[in-house]
XYZ file of C-alpha atoms in Angstrom:
443
model
C -139.633 94.626 -7.652
C -135.608 94.458 -7.658
C -133.662 92.652 -11.041
C -131.981 89.946 -8.169
C -135.252 89.606 -6.371
C -136.460 88.264 -9.239
C -133.778 86.244 -10.389
C -133.764 84.164 -6.611
C -137.752 84.068 -7.026
C -138.242 82.300 -10.600
C -134.630 80.067 -9.735
C -136.352 78.936 -6.692
C -139.557 78.394 -8.702
C -137.133 76.758 -11.271
C -136.157 74.143 -8.709
C -139.297 73.722 -6.991
C -141.038 73.183 -10.486
C -138.507 71.454 -12.856
C -135.635 69.713 -11.485
C -132.783 71.459 -12.223
C -129.537 71.244 -10.812
C -127.805 73.300 -8.636
C -125.165 75.318 -10.625
C -124.462 78.728 -9.377
C -122.160 80.911 -11.420
C -121.137 83.871 -9.826
C -123.249 86.727 -8.811
C -125.898 83.676 -9.320
C -128.322 82.836 -5.643
C -129.662 79.533 -5.907
C -131.766 78.114 -3.463
C -132.565 74.691 -2.141
C -134.764 73.262 0.669
C -137.808 70.962 1.903
C -140.367 73.352 3.100
C -141.056 77.240 1.884
C -143.719 79.105 2.784
C -143.520 82.676 0.884
C -146.372 85.677 2.741
C -145.611 89.745 3.151
C -142.501 90.492 0.548
C -140.510 87.637 2.836
C -139.435 83.815 1.956
C -138.684 81.277 4.343
C -136.902 77.949 4.384
C -137.495 75.399 6.711
C -135.821 72.291 7.939
C -132.566 72.502 5.909
C -131.779 74.340 3.104
C -128.736 74.802 0.978
C -128.112 77.951 -0.972
C -125.881 78.885 -3.656
C -124.395 82.425 -3.264
C -122.143 84.142 -5.619
C -120.646 80.994 -6.385
C -120.091 79.491 -3.038
C -122.168 77.197 -1.025
C -124.206 77.041 2.334
C -125.926 75.209 4.428
C -128.041 74.897 7.431
C -131.579 75.098 9.385
C -133.480 77.749 8.015
C -133.133 80.341 6.789
C -135.205 84.127 6.019
C -135.074 86.106 3.531
C -135.929 89.733 2.852
C -137.188 90.075 -1.233
C -137.683 93.516 -1.573
C -134.675 94.838 1.012
C -132.542 91.870 -0.324
C -131.567 90.594 3.578
C -130.813 86.814 4.448
C -131.021 85.953 7.660
C -129.412 81.948 7.714
C -129.270 79.581 10.998
C -126.877 76.995 11.931
C -124.792 77.281 8.387
C -122.432 75.369 7.321
C -120.066 76.512 5.233
C -116.244 75.585 2.828
C -114.909 75.649 -0.091
C -113.600 72.482 0.096
C -114.270 69.368 -2.740
C -113.322 66.657 -1.051
C -115.338 64.618 1.250
C -115.346 65.153 4.692
C -113.733 68.544 3.709
C -110.752 69.268 5.279
C -112.232 72.015 6.856
C -115.972 73.856 8.026
C -116.750 77.693 8.934
C -119.756 76.975 11.340
C -121.777 79.313 12.076
C -125.264 80.255 14.407
C -125.879 82.550 11.893
C -124.658 84.458 9.476
C -126.354 87.321 7.824
C -126.130 88.473 4.201
C -126.456 92.591 3.392
C -126.548 93.034 -0.988
C -124.002 93.681 -2.215
C -122.132 95.025 0.943
C -121.741 92.284 3.264
C -121.763 88.667 4.708
C -121.526 88.967 8.799
C -120.867 85.129 10.291
C -122.049 85.897 13.784
C -121.224 82.730 16.870
C -118.610 81.177 14.110
C -116.164 78.099 14.843
C -113.976 76.215 11.624
C -113.990 72.896 12.414
C -110.202 70.916 10.439
C -110.898 67.137 10.890
C -112.432 66.702 14.324
C -110.837 69.419 16.008
C -113.637 72.635 16.813
C -112.075 75.958 17.555
C -113.580 78.502 18.510
C -113.636 82.442 17.186
C -112.901 85.914 19.164
C -115.038 87.619 17.121
C -117.213 87.691 13.704
C -116.153 86.955 10.694
C -117.288 89.841 8.338
C -116.512 89.647 4.691
C -116.796 92.591 2.892
C -118.071 92.887 -0.333
C -115.655 94.230 -3.446
C -115.474 93.778 -6.806
C -118.157 91.723 -7.368
C -117.405 89.080 -4.590
C -117.004 88.945 -1.041
C -113.627 88.798 0.782
C -112.535 86.383 3.996
C -110.223 88.817 6.370
C -107.307 86.793 7.312
C -107.724 86.105 10.349
C -105.779 82.545 10.866
C -103.007 82.688 12.850
C -99.041 82.321 11.676
C -96.163 80.746 13.659
C -92.977 82.317 13.923
C -89.388 80.683 14.323
C -85.939 82.309 14.700
C -83.241 81.404 15.186
C -81.999 84.220 17.684
C -86.010 84.642 18.570
C -87.002 81.361 19.183
C -90.662 80.478 18.076
C -93.304 83.673 18.365
C -96.940 83.588 16.863
C -98.408 86.579 14.722
C -101.971 87.256 14.882
C -104.120 89.764 12.218
C -107.860 90.998 12.705
C -109.543 92.830 10.659
C -113.160 94.354 11.563
C -115.348 97.748 9.996
C -117.770 99.421 11.854
C -120.391 101.224 10.123
C -119.032 100.405 6.644
C -116.727 103.382 7.370
C -114.572 102.402 9.602
C -111.823 99.780 8.970
C -109.990 98.256 11.721
C -106.559 96.270 11.786
C -104.506 94.620 14.694
C -101.477 92.143 14.990
C -100.091 90.977 17.488
C -96.643 89.308 17.637
C -95.073 87.405 20.967
C -92.078 85.452 20.475
C -90.420 83.692 23.256
C -87.589 85.395 23.670
C -89.335 88.236 24.963
C -89.718 89.972 21.747
C -93.470 91.565 20.947
C -95.363 93.263 18.774
C -98.649 96.052 19.000
C -99.826 97.520 16.216
C -103.571 98.926 15.541
C -104.017 100.349 11.964
C -107.591 102.391 10.770
C -109.249 103.503 8.026
C -112.159 106.330 8.104
C -114.393 107.528 5.226
C -114.891 111.071 7.073
C -116.714 112.251 3.571
C -116.656 111.191 0.244
C -113.035 111.545 -1.064
C -112.263 112.171 2.365
C -110.693 109.854 3.627
C -108.498 109.277 8.066
C -105.799 107.512 8.538
C -103.879 106.345 11.430
C -100.935 103.951 12.322
C -99.918 102.565 15.931
C -97.166 100.476 16.402
C -95.751 99.224 19.867
C -92.535 97.056 20.706
C -89.651 97.804 22.256
C -90.483 101.302 21.277
C -93.564 103.134 19.820
C -93.605 104.185 16.366
C -97.649 106.444 15.411
C -98.510 108.049 12.226
C -101.489 109.757 11.274
C -102.370 111.196 7.640
C -106.130 113.337 6.094
C -106.256 112.696 2.629
C -108.619 113.533 0.191
C -108.505 112.536 -2.939
C -110.268 113.155 -6.691
C -109.608 111.769 -9.672
C -107.083 114.309 -11.342
C -105.029 113.875 -8.690
C -105.169 114.049 -3.884
C -103.528 116.083 -1.537
C -102.396 114.724 1.707
C -101.176 115.948 5.240
C -99.451 112.802 7.129
C -97.526 112.761 11.412
C -95.110 110.968 12.545
C -93.758 109.992 15.550
C -91.144 107.467 17.381
C -89.442 106.419 19.924
C -87.456 103.400 20.097
C -85.771 102.089 23.063
C -82.285 103.898 24.203
C -85.253 107.107 24.185
C -84.406 108.391 20.513
C -87.155 110.172 19.263
C -87.577 111.481 15.856
C -90.758 113.405 14.071
C -92.063 114.658 10.681
C -94.427 116.637 8.909
C -94.740 115.575 4.672
C -97.651 117.690 2.930
C -98.140 116.205 -0.948
C -99.942 117.787 -3.155
C -100.511 115.259 -7.058
C -102.001 117.206 -9.710
C -102.722 114.603 -13.528
C -98.924 113.171 -13.019
C -96.775 116.728 -11.316
C -96.192 115.264 -7.131
C -95.568 117.977 -4.762
C -93.902 117.223 -1.427
C -92.691 119.570 1.789
C -90.980 117.721 4.654
C -90.094 118.633 8.554
C -88.039 116.303 10.228
C -86.880 116.448 13.649
C -84.434 114.614 15.907
C -84.732 114.864 19.449
C -82.255 118.608 20.078
C -82.707 119.246 17.176
C -84.863 121.640 15.591
C -87.357 120.742 12.062
C -85.534 120.264 8.276
C -87.143 121.101 5.443
C -87.382 119.719 1.841
C -89.462 121.070 -1.011
C -89.740 118.422 -3.367
C -91.714 119.294 -6.863
C -91.521 115.944 -9.565
C -92.976 116.185 -13.396
C -94.730 113.785 -14.642
C -93.311 110.317 -16.368
C -92.752 111.482 -20.233
C -92.333 109.367 -22.907
C -89.852 110.786 -25.860
C -89.263 108.763 -28.907
C -90.489 105.441 -26.674
C -87.707 106.899 -23.807
C -89.512 106.795 -20.551
C -88.627 110.428 -18.313
C -89.134 111.759 -14.938
C -87.665 114.874 -13.573
C -87.003 115.913 -9.655
C -85.494 118.178 -8.126
C -85.316 119.737 -4.434
C -84.404 122.313 -2.035
C -83.697 120.693 2.066
C -81.458 121.678 4.447
C -77.562 119.335 5.554
C -76.950 118.601 9.073
C -74.017 117.463 9.564
C -72.960 116.597 12.754
C -74.591 119.294 14.385
C -74.296 122.119 11.559
C -76.389 122.599 8.509
C -75.883 123.735 4.944
C -78.333 124.019 1.867
C -78.624 121.350 -0.104
C -79.743 121.450 -4.222
C -80.424 118.316 -6.113
C -81.778 117.977 -9.563
C -82.398 113.533 -9.989
C -83.065 112.238 -14.208
C -84.484 109.222 -14.235
C -84.672 107.595 -17.401
C -85.464 103.931 -18.842
C -87.184 101.252 -21.451
C -88.287 97.599 -22.087
C -87.800 95.626 -24.857
C -90.047 92.357 -25.882
C -88.049 89.218 -27.651
C -90.962 87.057 -28.722
C -93.576 86.808 -25.592
C -90.980 84.579 -23.702
C -88.135 87.295 -22.940
C -88.157 91.255 -21.648
C -85.582 93.193 -21.352
C -85.355 96.571 -19.781
C -83.070 98.700 -18.863
C -82.919 102.201 -16.031
C -80.615 105.233 -16.014
C -80.869 107.536 -13.420
C -78.328 110.503 -13.285
C -78.111 112.718 -10.615
C -76.384 116.304 -8.312
C -76.195 118.128 -6.268
C -75.156 120.979 -4.174
C -74.013 121.148 -0.881
C -72.898 124.278 0.716
C -69.518 124.285 3.035
C -68.628 121.766 0.348
C -68.807 121.049 -2.983
C -71.369 119.372 -6.105
C -71.420 116.256 -6.643
C -72.624 114.238 -9.415
C -73.810 110.470 -9.282
C -74.785 107.786 -12.290
C -77.249 105.218 -11.325
C -77.854 102.225 -13.772
C -79.041 98.854 -14.167
C -80.223 96.744 -16.194
C -82.732 93.415 -16.144
C -84.138 90.836 -17.697
C -87.619 89.115 -17.221
C -87.617 85.392 -19.110
C -90.210 82.082 -18.541
C -88.494 79.119 -18.833
C -91.561 77.245 -19.142
C -94.712 77.495 -18.706
C -93.920 77.197 -14.843
C -90.696 78.275 -14.802
C -89.871 82.418 -14.854
C -86.834 83.874 -14.112
C -85.288 87.129 -13.179
C -82.432 88.456 -13.504
C -80.833 92.616 -12.897
C -77.365 94.457 -12.719
C -76.783 97.272 -11.424
C -74.544 100.018 -9.304
C -73.895 103.670 -8.854
C -71.010 105.811 -9.586
C -70.131 109.071 -7.992
C -68.187 111.918 -8.913
C -67.179 114.374 -6.218
C -66.901 115.997 -2.823
C -70.652 115.303 0.428
C -70.635 114.492 3.464
C -70.073 111.680 5.214
C -73.639 111.845 6.359
C -75.393 112.036 2.847
C -76.067 108.313 3.027
C -78.646 108.099 -0.182
C -75.262 108.765 -1.806
C -72.934 105.778 -1.617
C -71.084 103.414 -4.148
C -72.698 100.551 -4.667
C -72.577 97.211 -7.104
C -74.979 94.609 -6.531
C -76.864 91.597 -9.237
C -80.243 90.352 -7.268
C -82.413 88.030 -9.195
C -84.816 85.308 -8.016
C -87.158 82.254 -9.774
C -90.235 81.503 -9.748
C -92.304 77.439 -10.525
C -96.037 77.795 -10.186
C -97.921 73.931 -10.293
C -101.243 73.448 -9.591
C -103.557 70.946 -11.995
C -107.506 71.638 -12.065
C -108.386 71.650 -8.456
C -106.088 74.133 -7.996
C -103.731 71.554 -5.848
C -99.850 71.348 -5.846
C -96.742 73.753 -5.852
C -95.639 76.679 -5.626
C -91.270 77.786 -5.037
C -90.096 81.166 -5.274
C -86.403 82.243 -4.557
C -85.119 86.085 -4.844
C -81.019 86.705 -3.734
C -79.352 89.741 -3.771
C -75.690 89.793 -3.373
C -73.216 92.629 -3.291
C -70.193 92.988 -5.279
C -68.075 95.759 -2.838
C -68.479 94.164 -0.420
C -68.498 90.028 -1.848
C -71.177 89.148 0.850
C -75.160 88.151 0.383
C -77.485 90.943 1.491
C -80.846 88.923 0.958
C -81.314 85.158 -0.080
C -84.982 84.504 1.050
C -87.158 81.925 -0.042
C -91.087 81.452 0.001
C -92.679 77.994 -0.144
C -96.882 76.742 -0.834
C -98.158 73.106 -0.727
C -102.067 74.175 -2.396
C -104.731 72.403 -1.555
C -108.067 72.181 -3.231
C -109.293 74.345 -0.645
C -106.611 75.878 1.649
C -102.439 76.046 1.197
C -99.596 75.513 3.224
C -97.323 78.836 3.425
C -93.383 78.728 4.599
C -91.263 81.936 4.001
C -87.617 81.300 4.983
C -85.439 83.736 5.581
C -81.558 82.677 4.974
C -79.112 84.817 6.493
C -81.348 85.949 9.227
C -82.161 82.653 9.730
C -85.983 82.596 10.106
C -88.913 80.791 8.881
C -92.855 81.464 9.159
C -95.773 79.088 8.922
C -99.490 79.645 7.534
C -102.192 78.213 6.593
C -104.637 80.538 4.198
C -107.852 79.043 3.789
C -109.558 79.510 0.176
C -113.144 80.032 0.753
């Protein structure tokens, strides 16, 4: 008999004969029931039971455990992580099946919030990862925008045959804006994975990727296609290879009524030279200027380092000198530079600030947008205060200011009101006045 099976039987016997308190840590199993029967490798509980499984408490009417195969079947189950009485919410299910260290399936599931009961249109599946069972995101999010009106975003994640993971997201607003996104992730064989994404809104955006991975690196191929509402089309093909830090990427991109534009790129691993990190990227590509194509050669270096001042302040810098030559134009140089600081002002308050710029010397095509002058300051502040029941407030504010045109390009805030068993989350975009609200249950 397996070790975990012995642990379960020992826990039950101790409850029956020694009346130990029901306290289970992660990885432990404790069962309490009025009537228990044992025979033919099955342990059955009837007329109500309490099961503490991986630190979670489930109650129900009847329970059957196949000890040898580590398979649990529970009927008319109630589950919550709430520490209050009565609880803020409960998950009710007609049947719960536990496949040990694999998954938990809630069938006929409903959620009870206060006195309101809402049925779920699908089984709730919890996958086992890194020592615990993960609940999927399945509650709808409310979206409010001055431009798009009121909208709802709903995400559903499912797993089939322990190999196929699917995520479906539906988004719609009162202004007529909508989006449907489908993600698939399929394990074809050991180390070989197939993934795809399909997004439909005012246009189409699709992508499919095949990737092989091992401890030393990976080899992948990806094909993408998109079509916008104005009939603009774009197709791209990417093949990349990574081995011990060295990476090679071959890209082909094609727009409507044009030919494929290739780009071959090679990057070195990140080296540490006397405390300074260094990486080099070089490439050869084809550059399009109107309907004329030009050869392009480019090289970029990345140098960066950071320093610690005590336990509360980190200071870092980054330099990215680059060179590019474009046929029929000239060559040019650019230098991207940035300096940043992260500081823990007090135990519940963090601050980060960054100043960066890009300087350019030389002559280049006007459509070479990845080489444009810039100068900016961005920063953020994070506040978090929680009590022993994990209740409290979280606040994150991010902003980016463009010093060249003297305008903010980003101002966003995230506010979380945490309760013992759920969080109320608000995400606000100040520049494009929108607010997204959602409930995140704690399990």
